[in-house]
């Protein structure tokens, strides 16, 4: 069972009880604005995501964590690692990404979870490089990226939707946490 404790968060794998809370997060247009084509996701799509993430955990040994608040046990959102198959030009690569419910923004939780995910990538998985792929204009994500010490690589076009995507990377062999 893969679990990581940070000062305020538990990062863990998914179970079916997470579905309603994640579906609420995914139903918020402000949360989904910079993800995919910007559409919200319904309950069924959210269930498919959880299933896909769990498959990735089983197949790759890494994946997207459920991010739970240690104090209350609430599901705050999603952070972790995945293979960005939607952007073939960057492959092979492992991507870090994040999504929190709106009430959990502005408290440093995304950065805390992302930092723990990078440490997991390096120490548990032995990865030496992780990238982040974000929409140009997604300033909240860019803020997290710069706090993690990721550096810009290039701007490219999302082959699915035509959006401009910024690719950043971090060399984990130099990572100091
Ligand atoms: C992107 C996203 C995860 C960023 O969340 P966030 O809460 O803004 O990010 P952080 O965890 O870094 O916290 C930011 C702020 O919390 C504040 N904060 C409050 N208490 C804090 C604490 N104890 N420790 C650290 N920061 C704290 C800080 O001021 C920090 O802002 P600063 O870096 O300008 O000083 C969030 O906006 C989100 O979920 N967006 C929707 C999903 C999305 O767009 N995902 C990306 C698609 S690829």
mmCIF file of C-alpha atoms and ligand atoms in Angstrom:
data_model
loop_
_atom_site.group_PDB
_atom_site.id
_atom_site.type_symbol
_atom_site.label_atom_id
_atom_site.label_comp_id
_atom_site.label_asym_id
_atom_site.label_seq_id
_atom_site.Cartn_x
_atom_site.Cartn_y
_atom_site.Cartn_z
ATOM 1 C CA UNK A 1 0.000 0.000 0.000
ATOM 2 C CA UNK A 2 1.579 3.247 -1.126
ATOM 3 C CA UNK A 3 0.977 6.064 1.355
ATOM 4 C CA UNK A 4 2.875 9.257 2.041
ATOM 5 C CA UNK A 5 2.407 11.514 5.037
ATOM 6 C CA UNK A 6 3.359 15.174 4.785
ATOM 7 C CA UNK A 7 2.916 17.641 7.673
ATOM 8 C CA UNK A 8 -0.754 18.242 6.744
ATOM 9 C CA UNK A 9 -1.688 15.658 4.118
ATOM 10 C CA UNK A 10 -2.046 11.958 3.432
ATOM 11 C CA UNK A 11 -1.285 10.925 -0.159
ATOM 12 C CA UNK A 12 -2.744 7.516 -0.882
ATOM 13 C CA UNK A 13 -4.292 5.302 -3.542
ATOM 14 C CA UNK A 14 -7.969 5.528 -4.437
ATOM 15 C CA UNK A 15 -10.969 3.679 -3.126
ATOM 16 C CA UNK A 16 -14.577 3.777 -4.236
ATOM 17 C CA UNK A 17 -15.624 5.995 -1.294
ATOM 18 C CA UNK A 18 -13.638 8.824 -2.944
ATOM 19 C CA UNK A 19 -15.996 8.983 -5.917
ATOM 20 C CA UNK A 20 -18.608 11.494 -4.623
ATOM 21 C CA UNK A 21 -16.015 13.940 -3.262
ATOM 22 C CA UNK A 22 -13.911 13.815 -6.432
ATOM 23 C CA UNK A 23 -17.027 14.154 -8.592
ATOM 24 C CA UNK A 24 -17.910 17.361 -6.684
ATOM 25 C CA UNK A 25 -14.421 18.737 -7.373
ATOM 26 C CA UNK A 26 -14.656 17.753 -11.064
ATOM 27 C CA UNK A 27 -18.096 19.383 -11.401
ATOM 28 C CA UNK A 28 -16.713 22.860 -10.598
ATOM 29 C CA UNK A 29 -16.004 24.929 -13.761
ATOM 30 C CA UNK A 30 -13.403 27.038 -11.910
ATOM 31 C CA UNK A 31 -11.457 23.879 -11.038
ATOM 32 C CA UNK A 32 -11.643 22.400 -14.552
ATOM 33 C CA UNK A 33 -11.014 25.603 -16.496
ATOM 34 C CA UNK A 34 -7.355 24.796 -17.336
ATOM 35 C CA UNK A 35 -7.701 21.003 -17.651
ATOM 36 C CA UNK A 36 -8.299 19.191 -20.965
ATOM 37 C CA UNK A 37 -10.797 21.169 -23.037
ATOM 38 C CA UNK A 38 -11.992 23.010 -19.899
ATOM 39 C CA UNK A 39 -15.189 20.967 -19.513
ATOM 40 C CA UNK A 40 -16.420 19.729 -16.156
ATOM 41 C CA UNK A 41 -16.634 15.959 -15.623
ATOM 42 C CA UNK A 42 -19.698 14.036 -14.474
ATOM 43 C CA UNK A 43 -19.911 11.145 -12.017
ATOM 44 C CA UNK A 44 -19.372 8.487 -14.676
ATOM 45 C CA UNK A 45 -16.328 10.234 -16.159
ATOM 46 C CA UNK A 46 -14.913 10.685 -12.653
ATOM 47 C CA UNK A 47 -15.361 6.955 -11.949
ATOM 48 C CA UNK A 48 -13.559 6.160 -15.221
ATOM 49 C CA UNK A 49 -10.673 8.443 -14.212
ATOM 50 C CA UNK A 50 -10.278 6.721 -10.836
ATOM 51 C CA UNK A 51 -10.323 3.326 -12.555
ATOM 52 C CA UNK A 52 -7.690 4.458 -15.081
ATOM 53 C CA UNK A 53 -5.464 5.940 -12.345
ATOM 54 C CA UNK A 54 -5.622 2.732 -10.325
ATOM 55 C CA UNK A 55 -4.686 0.731 -13.454
ATOM 56 C CA UNK A 56 -1.702 3.042 -13.952
ATOM 57 C CA UNK A 57 -0.646 2.427 -10.335
ATOM 58 C CA UNK A 58 -0.787 -1.332 -10.946
ATOM 59 C CA UNK A 59 1.037 -1.186 -14.279
ATOM 60 C CA UNK A 60 3.649 1.538 -13.714
ATOM 61 C CA UNK A 61 4.185 1.503 -9.937
ATOM 62 C CA UNK A 62 3.300 5.193 -9.785
ATOM 63 C CA UNK A 63 0.190 7.225 -10.355
ATOM 64 C CA UNK A 64 -2.067 10.010 -9.199
ATOM 65 C CA UNK A 65 -2.573 10.099 -5.436
ATOM 66 C CA UNK A 66 -5.780 10.877 -3.611
ATOM 67 C CA UNK A 67 -4.848 13.886 -1.423
ATOM 68 C CA UNK A 68 -6.555 13.754 1.965
ATOM 69 C CA UNK A 69 -6.382 16.347 4.766
ATOM 70 C CA UNK A 70 -4.849 14.704 7.822
ATOM 71 C CA UNK A 71 -6.955 16.708 10.246
ATOM 72 C CA UNK A 72 -10.435 16.194 8.817
ATOM 73 C CA UNK A 73 -10.022 13.231 6.465
ATOM 74 C CA UNK A 74 -11.592 15.295 3.662
ATOM 75 C CA UNK A 75 -10.555 14.564 0.082
ATOM 76 C CA UNK A 76 -8.814 17.768 -1.076
ATOM 77 C CA UNK A 77 -8.022 16.568 -4.601
ATOM 78 C CA UNK A 78 -5.493 14.825 -6.822
ATOM 79 C CA UNK A 79 -1.719 15.144 -7.221
ATOM 80 C CA UNK A 80 0.896 12.811 -8.568
ATOM 81 C CA UNK A 81 2.530 11.163 -11.528
ATOM 82 C CA UNK A 82 1.297 9.891 -14.889
ATOM 83 C CA UNK A 83 2.535 9.205 -18.402
ATOM 84 C CA UNK A 84 1.362 12.060 -20.688
ATOM 85 C CA UNK A 85 0.282 9.912 -23.640
ATOM 86 C CA UNK A 86 -1.860 12.809 -24.917
ATOM 87 C CA UNK A 87 1.337 14.668 -25.885
ATOM 88 C CA UNK A 88 3.456 12.111 -27.798
ATOM 89 C CA UNK A 89 6.211 14.610 -28.643
ATOM 90 C CA UNK A 90 7.413 14.672 -24.992
ATOM 91 C CA UNK A 91 7.515 10.878 -24.540
ATOM 92 C CA UNK A 92 9.118 9.017 -22.908
ATOM 93 C CA UNK A 93 8.322 11.125 -19.849
ATOM 94 C CA UNK A 94 6.527 11.157 -16.512
ATOM 95 C CA UNK A 95 4.323 14.141 -15.740
ATOM 96 C CA UNK A 96 3.403 15.666 -12.387
ATOM 97 C CA UNK A 97 -0.024 17.284 -12.102
ATOM 98 C CA UNK A 98 -2.443 18.624 -9.488
ATOM 99 C CA UNK A 99 -6.114 19.472 -8.970
ATOM 100 C CA UNK A 100 -7.668 20.604 -5.697
ATOM 101 C CA UNK A 101 -11.225 21.518 -4.785
ATOM 102 C CA UNK A 102 -11.651 25.292 -4.733
ATOM 103 C CA UNK A 103 -12.047 25.472 -0.941
ATOM 104 C CA UNK A 104 -8.552 23.976 -0.620
ATOM 105 C CA UNK A 105 -6.728 26.565 -2.753
ATOM 106 C CA UNK A 106 -4.427 29.203 -1.277
ATOM 107 C CA UNK A 107 -3.238 27.112 1.665
ATOM 108 C CA UNK A 108 -0.068 25.613 0.235
ATOM 109 C CA UNK A 109 -1.579 22.115 -0.068
ATOM 110 C CA UNK A 110 -0.848 21.726 -3.806
ATOM 111 C CA UNK A 111 2.824 22.580 -3.340
ATOM 112 C CA UNK A 112 3.095 20.319 -0.277
ATOM 113 C CA UNK A 113 1.568 17.375 -2.181
ATOM 114 C CA UNK A 114 3.622 18.062 -5.321
ATOM 115 C CA UNK A 115 6.873 18.193 -3.358
ATOM 116 C CA UNK A 116 6.055 14.848 -1.736
ATOM 117 C CA UNK A 117 5.235 13.406 -5.183
ATOM 118 C CA UNK A 118 8.637 14.478 -6.531
ATOM 119 C CA UNK A 119 10.355 12.885 -3.522
ATOM 120 C CA UNK A 120 8.354 9.695 -4.205
ATOM 121 C CA UNK A 121 9.388 9.832 -7.901
ATOM 122 C CA UNK A 122 13.051 10.050 -6.947
ATOM 123 C CA UNK A 123 13.308 7.898 -3.825
ATOM 124 C CA UNK A 124 10.693 5.185 -4.425
ATOM 125 C CA UNK A 125 10.615 4.999 -8.219
ATOM 126 C CA UNK A 126 14.183 6.034 -9.062
ATOM 127 C CA UNK A 127 13.021 8.520 -11.703
ATOM 128 C CA UNK A 128 15.608 11.109 -12.663
ATOM 129 C CA UNK A 129 13.345 13.544 -14.516
ATOM 130 C CA UNK A 130 9.737 14.704 -14.184
ATOM 131 C CA UNK A 131 7.919 17.206 -16.386
ATOM 132 C CA UNK A 132 4.860 19.409 -15.909
ATOM 133 C CA UNK A 133 2.533 20.266 -18.788
ATOM 134 C CA UNK A 134 0.222 23.214 -18.177
ATOM 135 C CA UNK A 135 -1.925 25.545 -20.239
ATOM 136 C CA UNK A 136 -0.254 28.876 -20.968
ATOM 137 C CA UNK A 137 -2.111 31.352 -18.740
ATOM 138 C CA UNK A 138 -2.678 28.901 -15.841
ATOM 139 C CA UNK A 139 -0.893 31.154 -13.354
ATOM 140 C CA UNK A 140 -1.790 29.092 -10.256
ATOM 141 C CA UNK A 141 -0.037 26.043 -11.732
ATOM 142 C CA UNK A 142 2.909 28.124 -12.927
ATOM 143 C CA UNK A 143 3.294 29.381 -9.361
ATOM 144 C CA UNK A 144 3.490 25.791 -8.070
ATOM 145 C CA UNK A 145 5.940 24.896 -10.864
ATOM 146 C CA UNK A 146 8.329 27.685 -9.964
ATOM 147 C CA UNK A 147 8.171 26.846 -6.229
ATOM 148 C CA UNK A 148 9.145 23.259 -7.132
ATOM 149 C CA UNK A 149 12.191 24.558 -9.013
ATOM 150 C CA UNK A 150 11.023 23.286 -12.409
ATOM 151 C CA UNK A 151 12.524 25.032 -15.424
ATOM 152 C CA UNK A 152 10.877 25.948 -18.741
ATOM 153 C CA UNK A 153 11.575 23.600 -21.666
ATOM 154 C CA UNK A 154 9.249 24.700 -24.426
ATOM 155 C CA UNK A 155 5.824 25.884 -25.441
ATOM 156 C CA UNK A 156 3.924 23.627 -27.788
ATOM 157 C CA UNK A 157 0.402 23.023 -29.096
ATOM 158 C CA UNK A 158 -2.054 20.553 -27.568
ATOM 159 C CA UNK A 159 -2.773 18.130 -30.448
ATOM 160 C CA UNK A 160 -6.262 17.502 -29.057
ATOM 161 C CA UNK A 161 -7.586 21.022 -28.532
ATOM 162 C CA UNK A 162 -5.095 23.435 -30.130
ATOM 163 C CA UNK A 163 -4.261 25.175 -26.818
ATOM 164 C CA UNK A 164 -0.781 26.449 -26.062
ATOM 165 C CA UNK A 165 0.940 24.181 -23.518
ATOM 166 C CA UNK A 166 3.997 25.063 -21.433
ATOM 167 C CA UNK A 167 6.372 22.182 -20.694
ATOM 168 C CA UNK A 168 8.606 22.477 -17.609
ATOM 169 C CA UNK A 169 10.997 19.897 -16.212
ATOM 170 C CA UNK A 170 13.072 19.071 -13.178
ATOM 171 C CA UNK A 171 16.254 17.026 -13.001
ATOM 172 C CA UNK A 172 15.640 14.986 -9.842
ATOM 173 C CA UNK A 173 19.292 14.037 -9.525
ATOM 174 C CA UNK A 174 19.771 17.682 -8.449
ATOM 175 C CA UNK A 175 16.554 17.844 -6.382
ATOM 176 C CA UNK A 176 16.953 19.182 -2.871
ATOM 177 C CA UNK A 177 13.293 19.058 -1.745
HETATM 178 C C1 LIG B 1 -3.272 24.726 -9.486
HETATM 179 C C2 LIG B 1 -3.711 24.558 -8.040
HETATM 180 C C3 LIG B 1 -3.580 23.116 -7.605
HETATM 181 C C4 LIG B 1 -2.809 25.467 -7.181
HETATM 182 O O1 LIG B 1 -3.280 25.470 -5.840
HETATM 183 P P1 LIG B 1 -2.782 26.586 -4.825
HETATM 184 O O2 LIG B 1 -3.509 26.390 -3.573
HETATM 185 O O3 LIG B 1 -2.862 27.909 -5.495
HETATM 186 O O4 LIG B 1 -1.230 26.271 -4.696
HETATM 187 P P2 LIG B 1 -0.273 26.185 -3.431
HETATM 188 O O5 LIG B 1 -0.491 24.931 -2.704
HETATM 189 O O6 LIG B 1 1.099 26.397 -3.955
HETATM 190 O O7 LIG B 1 -0.699 27.371 -2.471
HETATM 191 C C5 LIG B 1 -0.662 28.693 -2.923
HETATM 192 C C6 LIG B 1 -0.695 29.711 -1.820
HETATM 193 O O8 LIG B 1 -1.112 29.207 -0.575
HETATM 194 C C7 LIG B 1 -0.681 30.178 0.414
HETATM 195 N N1 LIG B 1 -0.501 29.511 1.713
HETATM 196 C C8 LIG B 1 -1.345 29.647 2.760
HETATM 197 N N2 LIG B 1 -0.929 28.889 3.781
HETATM 198 C C9 LIG B 1 0.198 28.266 3.388
HETATM 199 C C10 LIG B 1 1.086 27.349 4.005
HETATM 200 N N3 LIG B 1 0.880 26.910 5.272
HETATM 201 N N4 LIG B 1 2.154 26.901 3.318
HETATM 202 C C11 LIG B 1 2.384 27.318 2.066
HETATM 203 N N5 LIG B 1 1.571 28.199 1.411
HETATM 204 C C12 LIG B 1 0.482 28.660 2.069
HETATM 205 C C13 LIG B 1 0.579 30.782 -0.119
HETATM 206 O O9 LIG B 1 0.465 32.167 -0.050
HETATM 207 C C14 LIG B 1 0.652 30.306 -1.560
HETATM 208 O O10 LIG B 1 0.779 31.371 -2.470
HETATM 209 P P3 LIG B 1 2.239 31.930 -2.913
HETATM 210 O O11 LIG B 1 3.005 30.793 -3.486
HETATM 211 O O12 LIG B 1 1.893 32.968 -3.926
HETATM 212 O O13 LIG B 1 2.854 32.475 -1.677
HETATM 213 C C15 LIG B 1 -5.182 24.998 -7.852
HETATM 214 O O14 LIG B 1 -5.316 26.331 -8.289
HETATM 215 C C16 LIG B 1 -6.135 24.116 -8.624
HETATM 216 O O15 LIG B 1 -6.483 23.030 -8.189
HETATM 217 N N6 LIG B 1 -6.583 24.591 -9.797
HETATM 218 C C17 LIG B 1 -7.521 23.839 -10.592
HETATM 219 C C18 LIG B 1 -6.917 22.618 -11.228
HETATM 220 C C19 LIG B 1 -5.859 22.949 -12.243
HETATM 221 O O16 LIG B 1 -5.948 23.937 -12.935
HETATM 222 N N7 LIG B 1 -4.856 22.082 -12.331
HETATM 223 C C20 LIG B 1 -3.819 22.227 -13.303
HETATM 224 C C21 LIG B 1 -4.223 21.695 -14.597
HETATM 225 S S1 LIG B 1 -2.817 21.050 -15.436
#
